[in-house]
Coordinates of N, CA, C and O in Angstrom, one line a residue:
V1 N -17.5 23.4 -13.4 CA -17.2 24.8 -13.2 C -18.2 24.8 -14.9 O -18.1 23.8 -15.3
I2 N -19.2 25.6 -14.4 CA -19.6 27.1 -15.9 C -19.4 27.2 -16.5 O -19.8 28.6 -15.5
F3 N -19.1 27.9 -18.2 CA -18.0 29.2 -18.0 C -19.2 29.8 -18.6 O -20.2 28.7 -19.7
F4 N -19.8 31.4 -18.5 CA -21.1 32.1 -20.0 C -19.8 33.2 -20.1 O -19.4 33.8 -20.2
P5 N -19.9 32.6 -22.3 CA -19.1 34.0 -22.7 C -19.8 35.4 -22.3 O -21.0 35.7 -22.2
G6 N -18.5 36.4 -23.5 CA -18.9 37.9 -23.3 C -20.6 37.5 -24.6 O -20.2 37.2 -25.2
L7 N -21.1 38.4 -24.5 CA -21.5 39.4 -25.3 C -21.0 39.0 -27.2 O -19.5 39.0 -27.5
G8 N -21.8 38.3 -27.9 CA -21.4 38.1 -29.2 C -19.6 37.0 -29.2 O -19.4 37.1 -31.0
T9 N -19.7 36.6 -27.8 CA -18.4 35.8 -28.0 C -19.6 34.3 -27.7 O -20.0 34.2 -27.5
D10 N -18.7 33.1 -28.0 CA -19.2 31.5 -28.2 C -17.8 31.1 -26.8 O -17.1 31.8 -26.0
G11 N -18.0 29.9 -26.3 CA -17.3 29.1 -25.8 C -15.5 29.5 -26.1 O -15.1 29.3 -24.9
R12 N -15.5 29.4 -27.0 CA -14.5 29.4 -27.6 C -13.3 30.9 -27.0 O -12.0 31.1 -26.3
S13 N -13.4 31.5 -26.3 CA -13.8 33.0 -26.3 C -12.7 33.1 -24.7 O -12.1 33.3 -24.5
V14 N -13.6 31.3 -23.5 CA -13.1 31.5 -23.0 C -12.8 30.1 -22.6 O -12.1 29.5 -21.5
A15 N -12.0 29.6 -23.8 CA -10.9 28.2 -23.9 C -9.9 28.3 -23.2 O -10.0 26.8 -22.7
T16 N -9.5 29.1 -23.1 CA -7.9 28.8 -22.0 C -8.8 28.7 -20.8 O -8.2 28.2 -20.0
L17 N -9.6 29.9 -20.2 CA -10.0 29.8 -18.5 C -10.0 28.3 -18.5 O -9.8 27.8 -17.4
R18 N -11.3 27.6 -19.6 CA -12.0 26.6 -18.8 C -10.7 25.4 -19.2 O -10.8 24.8 -18.4
E19 N -10.0 25.5 -19.6 CA -8.2 23.8 -19.8 C -8.0 25.1 -18.4 O -7.5 23.8 -18.5
H20 N -7.7 25.6 -18.2 CA -6.8 26.4 -17.6 C -7.7 25.4 -16.0 O -6.7 25.2 -15.2
C21 N -8.5 25.7 -16.5 CA -9.5 24.8 -14.5 C -10.0 23.4 -14.8 O -8.9 22.3 -14.1
R22 N -9.8 23.2 -15.3 CA -9.5 20.9 -16.4 C -7.8 21.1 -16.0 O -7.4 19.7 -15.1
A23 N -7.2 21.7 -15.7 CA -6.1 21.0 -15.5 C -5.8 21.7 -14.4 O -4.5 20.6 -13.5
L24 N -6.4 22.3 -13.2 CA -6.5 22.2 -12.5 C -7.4 20.6 -11.1 O -7.8 21.0 -10.2
G25 N -8.1 20.5 -12.3 CA -8.5 19.2 -11.5 C -10.2 18.9 -11.9 O -11.0 18.0 -11.3
Y26 N -10.6 20.1 -12.4 CA -12.2 20.7 -12.2 C -12.9 19.8 -13.4 O -12.2 20.1 -14.6
D27 N -14.5 19.3 -13.8 CA -14.8 19.1 -14.6 C -15.4 20.3 -15.8 O -16.0 21.5 -14.3
A28 N -15.1 21.4 -16.4 CA -15.3 22.3 -16.6 C -15.8 22.4 -18.5 O -15.4 22.1 -19.1
L29 N -17.0 23.6 -17.9 CA -18.1 23.4 -19.0 C -18.8 24.4 -19.7 O -19.0 25.2 -19.1
D30 N -19.2 24.2 -20.9 CA -19.6 25.3 -21.7 C -21.5 25.5 -21.2 O -22.1 24.2 -20.8
W31 N -20.9 26.3 -21.1 CA -23.3 26.8 -21.1 C -23.7 26.1 -21.9 O -24.9 26.2 -22.0
G32 N -23.2 25.7 -23.6 CA -24.3 25.1 -24.3 C -25.4 26.2 -24.8 O -26.3 25.5 -25.4
Q33 N -25.0 27.6 -25.2 CA -25.9 27.8 -25.8 C -25.5 28.8 -27.3 O -26.5 29.7 -27.9
G34 N -24.0 28.0 -27.6 CA -23.5 29.0 -28.6 C -22.8 30.4 -28.2 O -22.4 30.8 -27.4
F35 N -23.2 31.1 -29.9 CA -22.9 32.5 -29.4 C -23.9 33.4 -28.4 O -25.5 32.8 -28.2
N36 N -23.6 33.8 -27.6 CA -24.2 34.8 -26.8 C -24.8 36.2 -27.5 O -23.2 37.1 -28.2
T37 N -26.2 36.0 -27.7 CA -25.9 37.4 -28.6 C -27.3 37.9 -27.1 O -28.1 38.9 -28.4
G38 N -27.7 37.8 -26.1 CA -28.2 38.8 -25.3 C -29.8 38.0 -24.9 O -30.1 37.3 -25.6
P39 N -30.2 38.0 -24.5 CA -31.2 37.9 -23.7 C -32.3 38.2 -24.7 O -32.7 38.9 -25.5
T40 N -33.2 37.5 -24.7 CA -34.9 37.8 -26.0 C -36.2 37.6 -25.1 O -35.9 36.8 -24.0
G41 N -36.4 38.3 -25.8 CA -38.6 38.4 -24.6 C -37.7 38.7 -23.5 O -37.3 39.9 -23.4
D42 N -39.0 38.3 -23.2 CA -39.1 38.1 -20.9 C -37.5 38.5 -20.5 O -37.1 37.2 -20.5
V43 N -37.5 38.8 -20.4 CA -35.7 38.3 -19.4 C -36.1 37.2 -18.0 O -35.1 36.3 -18.5
D44 N -37.3 37.4 -17.5 CA -37.3 36.3 -16.5 C -37.1 34.9 -16.8 O -36.9 34.4 -16.4
E45 N -38.1 35.3 -18.1 CA -38.2 33.9 -18.8 C -36.9 33.3 -19.4 O -37.1 32.1 -19.2
W46 N -36.5 34.3 -20.0 CA -35.1 33.6 -20.3 C -34.3 33.1 -19.1 O -33.8 31.6 -19.6
L47 N -33.9 33.5 -18.4 CA -33.2 33.6 -17.4 C -33.9 31.8 -17.0 O -33.0 31.2 -16.9
R48 N -35.2 31.7 -16.2 CA -35.5 30.5 -15.7 C -35.1 29.1 -17.4 O -34.8 28.2 -17.2
S49 N -35.1 30.1 -18.7 CA -34.3 28.4 -19.7 C -33.3 28.5 -19.4 O -32.9 27.2 -19.6
L50 N -33.0 29.9 -19.2 CA -31.1 29.2 -19.3 C -30.7 28.4 -17.4 O -30.0 27.8 -17.8
K51 N -31.2 28.7 -16.5 CA -31.2 27.8 -15.4 C -31.9 26.8 -15.4 O -31.0 25.5 -15.5
A52 N -32.8 25.9 -16.2 CA -33.0 24.7 -17.5 C -31.7 24.1 -17.3 O -31.7 22.7 -17.4
Q53 N -31.2 24.5 -18.4 CA -29.8 24.1 -19.2 C -29.1 24.2 -18.1 O -28.3 23.2 -17.8
V54 N -28.5 24.9 -17.4 CA -27.3 24.8 -16.1 C -27.3 23.4 -15.5 O -26.9 22.6 -14.8
A55 N -28.7 23.3 -15.0 CA -29.3 22.4 -14.4 C -29.4 21.0 -14.8 O -28.7 19.9 -14.4
G56 N -29.5 20.9 -16.2 CA -29.6 19.8 -17.2 C -27.7 19.1 -17.1 O -27.7 18.2 -17.0
L57 N -27.1 20.9 -17.8 CA -25.6 20.3 -17.1 C -24.9 19.4 -16.1 O -23.7 19.0 -16.0
L58 N -25.5 20.2 -14.5 CA -25.3 19.6 -14.0 C -25.8 18.4 -12.9 O -25.4 17.6 -11.7
T59 N -26.4 17.7 -13.4 CA -27.1 16.4 -13.6 C -26.6 15.1 -13.3 O -26.8 14.6 -12.0
E60 N -25.2 14.7 -13.7 CA -24.5 13.9 -13.2 C -23.0 15.1 -12.7 O -21.8 14.1 -12.5
H61 N -23.0 15.5 -12.4 CA -22.3 16.5 -11.2 C -22.8 16.4 -9.6 O -24.0 18.0 -10.0
P62 N -22.9 15.5 -9.0 CA -24.0 15.7 -7.3 C -23.2 17.0 -6.7 O -23.4 18.1 -6.1
Q63 N -22.0 17.0 -7.0 CA -20.8 18.7 -5.8 C -22.0 20.3 -7.0 O -22.3 20.2 -7.8
K64 N -21.2 21.2 -5.7 CA -21.9 22.1 -6.2 C -21.3 22.8 -6.5 O -19.8 22.6 -6.7
A65 N -21.9 23.7 -7.4 CA -21.2 24.7 -9.1 C -20.5 25.6 -8.5 O -20.7 27.1 -7.4
T66 N -19.0 25.8 -9.6 CA -18.5 27.1 -9.7 C -19.3 27.7 -11.4 O -18.8 27.6 -12.0
L67 N -19.9 29.2 -11.0 CA -20.2 29.7 -12.0 C -19.3 30.6 -12.9 O -19.1 32.3 -11.4
I68 N -18.7 30.5 -13.3 CA -17.2 31.8 -14.3 C -17.7 32.5 -15.1 O -18.4 31.9 -16.5
G69 N -18.5 33.9 -15.3 CA -18.6 34.2 -16.5 C -17.9 35.9 -16.9 O -17.5 36.3 -15.8
W70 N -17.6 35.9 -18.2 CA -17.1 36.7 -17.9 C -17.8 37.8 -18.7 O -18.7 37.9 -19.9
S71 N -17.6 39.5 -18.8 CA -18.6 40.5 -19.1 C -20.1 39.8 -19.2 O -20.9 40.2 -18.2
L72 N -20.9 40.7 -20.7 CA -22.4 39.6 -19.8 C -22.7 38.4 -19.3 O -23.1 38.3 -18.5
G73 N -22.2 37.8 -19.9 CA -21.9 36.3 -18.8 C -21.7 35.9 -17.7 O -22.6 36.0 -16.9
G74 N -21.3 36.9 -17.6 CA -21.2 37.4 -16.0 C -21.7 37.9 -14.6 O -23.0 36.8 -13.9
I75 N -23.6 38.5 -16.1 CA -24.5 38.8 -15.4 C -25.1 37.5 -15.2 O -25.6 37.2 -14.5
Y76 N -25.5 36.8 -16.2 CA -26.4 35.9 -16.1 C -26.0 35.2 -15.1 O -26.3 34.1 -14.5
A77 N -24.3 34.2 -14.8 CA -23.7 33.8 -13.5 C -24.4 34.4 -12.1 O -25.1 33.4 -11.4
R78 N -24.1 35.5 -12.5 CA -24.6 36.3 -11.0 C -26.5 35.8 -10.5 O -26.9 35.6 -9.9
E79 N -27.7 35.7 -12.0 CA -28.5 35.9 -12.3 C -29.3 34.2 -11.5 O -29.8 34.3 -11.1
I80 N -28.7 32.9 -12.1 CA -28.7 31.5 -12.2 C -28.0 31.7 -10.9 O -28.4 30.5 -10.4
A81 N -27.2 31.7 -9.6 CA -27.0 31.6 -8.9 C -27.8 31.5 -7.8 O -28.3 31.0 -6.8
K82 N -28.4 33.3 -8.7 CA -30.4 33.4 -6.4 C -30.5 32.7 -7.3 O -31.5 32.0 -6.3
L83 N -30.8 32.2 -8.5 CA -32.3 31.4 -8.3 C -31.8 29.6 -8.0 O -32.5 28.8 -8.1
M84 N -30.9 29.3 -8.4 CA -30.2 27.7 -8.4 C -29.9 28.0 -6.4 O -28.2 27.4 -6.6
A85 N -28.7 28.9 -5.3 CA -28.1 29.3 -4.9 C -27.7 27.7 -4.3 O -26.8 27.6 -4.0
P86 N -29.1 27.1 -3.6 CA -28.6 25.2 -3.1 C -27.7 24.4 -3.9 O -26.9 23.7 -3.1
R87 N -27.5 24.6 -5.0 CA -26.1 24.2 -5.5 C -25.4 24.5 -6.4 O -24.6 23.7 -7.7
I88 N -25.3 26.3 -5.9 CA -23.8 27.1 -6.8 C -23.2 26.8 -5.4 O -23.4 27.4 -4.6
R89 N -21.8 27.1 -5.7 CA -20.5 27.3 -4.9 C -20.5 28.4 -5.0 O -20.6 29.0 -3.6
H90 N -19.7 29.0 -6.0 CA -19.2 30.5 -6.1 C -19.6 30.8 -7.6 O -20.4 30.3 -8.0
V91 N -19.1 31.6 -7.3 CA -19.6 33.4 -8.4 C -18.7 33.8 -9.0 O -18.3 34.4 -8.2
I92 N -17.7 33.6 -9.9 CA -17.0 34.2 -10.6 C -17.7 35.4 -11.4 O -17.2 34.1 -12.4
T93 N -17.0 36.9 -11.7 CA -17.3 37.4 -12.8 C -16.2 37.9 -12.9 O -15.1 38.6 -12.0
I94 N -15.8 38.4 -14.7 CA -14.7 39.5 -15.7 C -15.2 39.3 -15.9 O -15.8 40.1 -16.9
G95 N -14.8 41.3 -15.8 CA -15.1 42.2 -16.9 C -16.3 42.6 -16.5 O -17.1 42.8 -17.7
T96 N -17.3 42.2 -15.2 CA -18.7 42.4 -15.3 C -19.2 43.2 -14.9 O -19.0 43.9 -14.0
P97 N -19.9 44.4 -15.8 CA -20.8 45.9 -15.7 C -22.4 45.6 -14.8 O -23.0 45.4 -15.3
F98 N -21.7 45.2 -13.1 CA -23.2 44.6 -12.8 C -23.2 46.1 -12.2 O -24.7 46.3 -11.0
N99 N -23.2 47.1 -11.8 CA -22.7 47.9 -10.6 C -23.4 49.6 -11.7 O -22.3 50.6 -11.5
A100 N -24.2 49.7 -11.9 CA -24.6 50.8 -12.6 C -24.5 52.4 -11.7 O -25.0 53.4 -12.0
K101 N -24.7 51.4 -10.1 CA -24.5 52.5 -8.7 C -23.3 53.5 -8.9 O -23.5 54.9 -8.4
A102 N -22.0 52.8 -9.3 CA -20.7 53.2 -9.4 C -20.8 54.7 -10.4 O -20.3 55.1 -11.1
D103 N -20.9 53.6 -11.7 CA -21.3 55.6 -12.7 C -21.5 54.3 -13.8 O -21.5 53.7 -15.0
H104 N -21.9 55.6 -14.4 CA -23.6 54.9 -15.4 C -22.7 54.7 -17.2 O -23.2 54.5 -18.2
S105 N -21.9 55.9 -17.1 CA -20.7 55.9 -18.6 C -20.9 54.9 -19.4 O -21.0 55.3 -20.6
N106 N -20.3 53.4 -19.6 CA -20.6 52.1 -20.2 C -21.0 51.4 -20.3 O -20.8 50.9 -20.8
I107 N -22.4 51.5 -19.6 CA -22.9 50.2 -19.8 C -24.3 50.3 -20.0 O -25.1 49.1 -19.9
G108 N -25.1 51.7 -20.6 CA -26.1 52.3 -21.3 C -26.1 50.6 -21.9 O -27.8 50.5 -21.6
W109 N -25.0 50.0 -23.2 CA -26.0 49.4 -24.1 C -26.7 48.0 -22.4 O -27.1 46.8 -23.7
L110 N -25.7 47.9 -21.6 CA -26.1 46.0 -21.0 C -27.7 46.5 -20.4 O -28.4 45.9 -20.4
Y111 N -28.1 47.8 -19.8 CA -29.1 47.6 -19.4 C -29.8 47.9 -20.6 O -31.1 47.5 -20.0
R112 N -29.5 48.6 -21.3 CA -30.9 48.3 -22.8 C -31.0 47.1 -23.0 O -32.8 47.5 -23.3
L113 N -30.0 46.4 -23.0 CA -30.2 44.5 -23.6 C -31.3 44.2 -22.5 O -31.8 43.5 -23.0
L114 N -31.2 44.3 -21.8 CA -31.4 43.6 -20.2 C -33.1 44.1 -20.0 O -33.9 43.4 -20.1
S115 N -33.1 45.5 -20.7 CA -34.5 46.0 -20.3 C -35.3 45.7 -21.6 O -36.3 46.6 -21.2
G116 N -34.7 46.0 -22.2 CA -35.3 46.4 -23.6 C -36.1 48.0 -23.7 O -36.8 48.6 -24.4
T117 N -35.4 49.1 -23.0 CA -35.8 50.9 -22.6 C -35.2 51.2 -23.4 O -33.4 50.8 -23.0
S118 N -35.2 52.5 -22.8 CA -34.3 53.1 -22.6 C -33.0 53.5 -22.1 O -32.9 52.5 -21.3
P119 N -32.5 54.0 -23.0 CA -30.8 54.5 -22.2 C -30.3 54.8 -20.4 O -29.4 54.3 -19.9
D120 N -32.2 55.6 -20.0 CA -31.7 55.5 -18.8 C -32.3 54.5 -17.8 O -32.8 53.9 -18.6
I121 N -31.1 54.4 -16.6 CA -31.3 53.2 -15.9 C -32.1 53.1 -14.8 O -32.9 53.8 -14.1
D122 N -32.9 51.5 -15.5 CA -34.0 51.1 -14.5 C -33.4 50.9 -13.3 O -32.8 50.2 -13.1
L123 N -34.6 51.6 -12.3 CA -33.6 51.7 -10.6 C -33.6 50.3 -10.2 O -33.0 49.6 -9.9
A124 N -34.8 49.6 -10.7 CA -35.1 48.3 -9.5 C -34.0 47.4 -10.1 O -33.6 46.2 -10.1
L125 N -33.9 47.3 -11.7 CA -33.4 46.6 -12.5 C -31.4 46.6 -11.9 O -31.0 45.8 -11.4
S126 N -31.1 48.0 -11.6 CA -30.7 48.4 -11.5 C -30.2 47.9 -9.9 O -28.6 47.1 -9.0
E127 N -31.0 48.1 -8.7 CA -31.3 46.9 -7.6 C -30.6 45.7 -7.8 O -29.8 45.1 -7.1
R128 N -31.4 45.0 -8.8 CA -30.8 44.0 -8.9 C -29.8 43.1 -8.8 O -29.1 42.0 -8.7
L129 N -29.7 43.9 -9.9 CA -28.1 43.5 -10.6 C -26.8 43.5 -9.7 O -25.6 43.4 -9.7
V130 N -26.6 44.2 -9.1 CA -25.7 44.9 -7.9 C -26.0 43.8 -6.7 O -24.4 44.5 -6.3
T131 N -27.2 43.6 -6.3 CA -27.3 42.4 -5.1 C -26.6 41.5 -5.5 O -27.0 40.7 -6.7
P132 N -25.4 41.4 -4.2 CA -25.2 39.9 -5.3 C -25.6 38.7 -4.8 O -26.8 38.7 -4.0
P133 N -25.4 37.6 -5.7 CA -26.0 36.1 -5.0 C -25.9 35.9 -3.6 O -24.8 36.3 -2.8
P134 N -26.4 34.9 -3.0 CA -26.7 34.4 -1.4 C -25.7 33.4 -1.9 O -25.5 32.4 -1.1
V135 N -24.6 33.5 -2.3 CA -23.3 32.6 -2.2 C -21.8 33.1 -2.6 O -21.6 34.4 -2.4
R136 N -21.0 32.7 -2.0 CA -19.4 33.3 -1.9 C -19.3 33.5 -3.4 O -20.2 33.2 -4.7
T137 N -19.3 34.9 -3.6 CA -18.9 36.0 -5.8 C -17.5 36.5 -4.9 O -17.8 37.4 -4.3
T138 N -16.9 36.5 -6.0 CA -15.3 37.0 -7.1 C -16.0 37.7 -8.3 O -16.2 37.5 -8.8
A139 N -15.6 38.8 -7.9 CA -15.4 40.7 -9.0 C -14.1 40.1 -9.5 O -13.8 41.2 -8.7
I140 N -14.1 40.1 -11.0 CA -12.0 40.5 -10.7 C -12.4 41.8 -12.1 O -13.4 41.8 -12.8
Y141 N -11.9 42.9 -11.9 CA -12.3 44.2 -13.2 C -11.0 44.4 -13.4 O -9.8 44.6 -12.2
S142 N -10.7 45.6 -14.5 CA -9.0 45.7 -14.1 C -9.9 47.6 -14.5 O -10.3 47.9 -15.4
R143 N -8.9 48.3 -13.8 CA -8.8 49.4 -14.3 C -8.4 50.1 -16.0 O -8.8 51.0 -16.3
S144 N -7.9 49.3 -16.9 CA -7.8 49.6 -18.3 C -8.0 48.4 -18.5 O -7.9 48.5 -20.2
D145 N -9.5 47.8 -18.5 CA -10.5 47.1 -19.1 C -10.5 47.9 -20.3 O -10.9 47.2 -21.8
G146 N -10.7 49.4 -20.8 CA -11.0 49.5 -22.0 C -13.0 49.9 -22.7 O -12.6 50.5 -24.2
V147 N -13.6 48.8 -21.9 CA -14.5 48.3 -22.9 C -15.6 48.9 -22.1 O -17.1 49.8 -22.1
V148 N -15.5 48.7 -20.8 CA -16.5 49.1 -19.3 C -15.8 49.8 -18.4 O -14.7 49.3 -18.6
A149 N -16.9 50.8 -17.9 CA -16.0 51.6 -16.7 C -15.7 50.2 -15.5 O -16.4 49.8 -15.1
W150 N -14.9 50.6 -15.1 CA -14.1 49.2 -14.5 C -14.7 49.3 -12.6 O -14.9 49.0 -12.3
Q151 N -16.0 50.8 -12.8 CA -15.8 51.4 -10.8 C -17.7 50.1 -11.6 O -17.5 50.4 -10.2
T152 N -17.4 49.6 -12.4 CA -19.4 49.0 -12.2 C -18.9 47.6 -12.7 O -20.0 47.1 -11.9
C153 N -18.3 47.2 -12.4 CA -17.4 45.8 -12.7 C -17.2 45.1 -11.0 O -16.7 43.9 -10.7
R154 N -17.2 46.6 -10.2 CA -17.1 46.4 -8.4 C -18.4 46.1 -7.3 O -19.0 47.0 -7.8
H155 N -18.2 46.2 -6.5 CA -19.0 45.8 -5.2 C -19.1 47.4 -4.6 O -20.0 48.0 -4.8
G156 N -17.6 47.6 -4.2 CA -17.3 48.8 -4.1 C -17.7 48.9 -2.6 O -17.4 50.4 -1.9
R157 N -18.5 47.8 -1.8 CA -18.4 48.1 -0.4 C -18.4 47.1 -0.2 O -18.2 45.9 -0.6
R158 N -18.4 47.1 1.5 CA -17.8 45.3 2.7 C -19.3 44.6 2.3 O -20.7 45.7 2.8
L159 N -19.8 42.9 2.0 CA -20.3 42.7 2.5 C -20.1 41.4 2.3 O -18.6 40.8 1.7
P160 N -20.6 40.9 3.0 CA -20.3 39.0 3.4 C -20.2 38.6 1.8 O -21.4 38.6 0.9
N161 N -19.3 37.8 2.2 CA -19.2 36.8 1.0 C -19.1 37.2 -0.5 O -18.4 36.3 -1.0
V162 N -18.4 38.6 -0.3 CA -18.3 39.5 -1.7 C -16.8 39.0 -1.2 O -16.2 40.1 -1.0
R163 N -15.6 39.3 -2.9 CA -14.4 40.0 -2.9 C -14.1 40.4 -3.9 O -14.6 40.5 -5.4
D164 N -14.0 41.9 -4.1 CA -13.0 42.2 -5.7 C -11.7 42.5 -5.4 O -11.4 43.0 -4.8
I165 N -11.7 41.7 -6.9 CA -10.6 41.6 -7.1 C -9.7 42.8 -8.4 O -10.6 42.1 -9.4
E166 N -8.9 43.7 -8.5 CA -8.1 43.7 -9.5 C -6.7 43.8 -9.6 O -6.4 42.5 -9.3
V167 N -7.3 43.3 -11.5 CA -6.1 43.1 -12.1 C -5.6 43.7 -13.7 O -6.5 44.4 -13.6
D168 N -4.6 43.9 -14.0 CA -4.9 44.9 -14.9 C -4.3 44.2 -16.1 O -4.1 42.9 -16.6
S169 N -5.3 44.1 -17.1 CA -6.0 43.7 -17.9 C -6.5 44.4 -19.4 O -6.9 45.5 -18.5
S170 N -6.4 44.4 -20.8 CA -7.6 45.3 -21.0 C -9.3 44.3 -21.1 O -9.1 42.8 -20.2
H171 N -10.2 44.0 -21.7 CA -11.1 43.8 -21.1 C -10.9 42.4 -22.0 O -11.8 41.3 -21.5
I172 N -11.0 42.1 -23.0 CA -11.0 41.3 -24.3 C -9.8 40.9 -24.2 O -9.5 39.4 -23.8
G173 N -8.9 41.2 -23.5 CA -7.2 40.0 -23.1 C -7.7 39.1 -21.9 O -6.8 38.5 -20.8
M174 N -9.1 39.5 -20.6 CA -9.0 38.8 -19.7 C -9.4 37.1 -19.3 O -8.6 36.3 -18.6
G175 N -9.3 37.4 -20.9 CA -9.3 35.2 -21.3 C -8.8 34.7 -20.6 O -8.6 33.2 -20.4
W176 N -7.3 35.2 -20.5 CA -6.3 33.9 -20.6 C -4.7 35.7 -20.1 O -4.1 35.3 -20.4
N177 N -5.7 36.4 -19.7 CA -4.7 36.8 -18.7 C -4.0 36.1 -17.7 O -4.2 35.6 -17.4
R178 N -2.6 36.3 -16.9 CA -2.3 35.6 -16.8 C -2.8 35.8 -14.3 O -2.6 35.0 -13.9
D179 N -2.9 37.2 -14.3 CA -3.6 37.4 -13.2 C -5.1 37.3 -13.0 O -4.9 36.3 -12.2
V180 N -5.8 37.2 -14.1 CA -6.7 36.3 -13.8 C -6.7 34.6 -13.6 O -7.5 33.8 -12.7
L181 N -5.9 34.0 -14.6 CA -5.9 33.1 -13.8 C -5.4 32.1 -13.1 O -5.9 31.6 -12.4
A182 N -4.6 33.3 -12.4 CA -4.1 32.9 -10.8 C -6.0 33.3 -10.1 O -5.6 32.9 -9.1
V183 N -6.0 33.9 -10.2 CA -7.3 35.0 -9.2 C -8.0 33.6 -9.1 O -8.9 32.5 -8.3
V184 N -8.5 32.6 -10.4 CA -9.5 32.0 -10.6 C -9.4 31.0 -10.1 O -10.2 30.2 -9.3
A185 N -7.7 30.4 -10.4 CA -7.2 29.0 -9.3 C -7.2 29.4 -8.1 O -7.5 28.0 -7.2
D186 N -7.2 30.4 -7.1 CA -7.3 30.6 -6.4 C -8.6 30.3 -5.4 O -8.9 29.6 -3.9
R187 N -9.6 30.9 -6.1 CA -10.3 31.0 -5.7 C -11.2 30.3 -5.7 O -12.4 29.3 -5.3
L188 N -11.1 29.2 -6.5 CA -11.6 28.1 -6.7 C -10.6 27.0 -5.6 O -11.8 25.9 -5.3
C189 N -9.8 26.8 -5.6 CA -9.0 26.7 -4.3 C -9.7 26.9 -2.8 O -9.1 26.1 -2.0
G190 N -10.8 28.0 -2.7 CA -10.5 29.0 -1.7 C -9.6 29.0 -0.8 O -10.4 30.0 0.1
R191 N -8.6 29.3 -1.6 CA -7.2 30.3 -1.0 C -8.1 32.0 -0.8 O -8.4 32.5 -1.1
A192 N -7.3 32.4 0.3 CA -7.6 34.3 0.2 C -6.5 34.8 -0.6 O -5.4 34.0 -1.0
V193 N -7.0 35.5 -2.0 CA -6.2 36.1 -2.8 C -5.7 37.2 -1.9 O -6.2 38.6 -1.3
P194 N -4.4 38.3 -2.2 CA -3.5 39.8 -1.4 C -4.3 40.3 -2.3 O -4.1 41.4 -1.9
R195 N -4.8 40.1 -3.5 CA -5.0 41.6 -4.2 C -6.3 42.1 -4.5 O -7.2 42.4 -4.8
V196 N -6.7 42.2 -3.0 CA -8.2 42.4 -3.0 C -8.8 44.3 -2.6 O -7.4 44.8 -2.0
H197 N -9.6 44.4 -3.0 CA -10.0 46.4 -3.0 C -11.2 46.8 -2.9 O -11.7 45.8 -4.3
R198 N -11.4 47.4 -2.7 CA -12.8 47.8 -2.7 C -13.1 48.8 -3.0 O -11.9 49.9 -2.7

């Protein structure tokens, strides 16, 4: 399991989740990049560099990996899974605003950060981010998030291998929220989760 922290945070922000996964018997690794300051330069080039870092982390782990990202880190997890699909088992995003089609109100900052352009949502980038990776994908979201619009953190329509799961948590509290920990445990074990919302 590889963890990607949110914008302006590092591995400490997801330490409880990482330790939870270790307690479940999984090798749980930090993304190895320190503070998440957002992509720099060309986004695709930056993602290829991150892919190389992730590939390096997986060299001693022949099994397929699960990528877990909180907030902006979830965007990285989804995009890296698209680049490394044969090596990825599952992607879990936590409070990640990938769906600009649902509501633009709270995520202009994310699209500005990724595209380097004005707050107007770039349609190609929007389509790219909302398209799930070709692996099992779980999006955890909360209506009481308070930072990003909850509608942007879910797919909102039925798709193969995709689940949208609602929890009750603030955005900042998701890293140690009991419901989030339970969902992550269930998804890692491959069990169905009863609280699935679309």
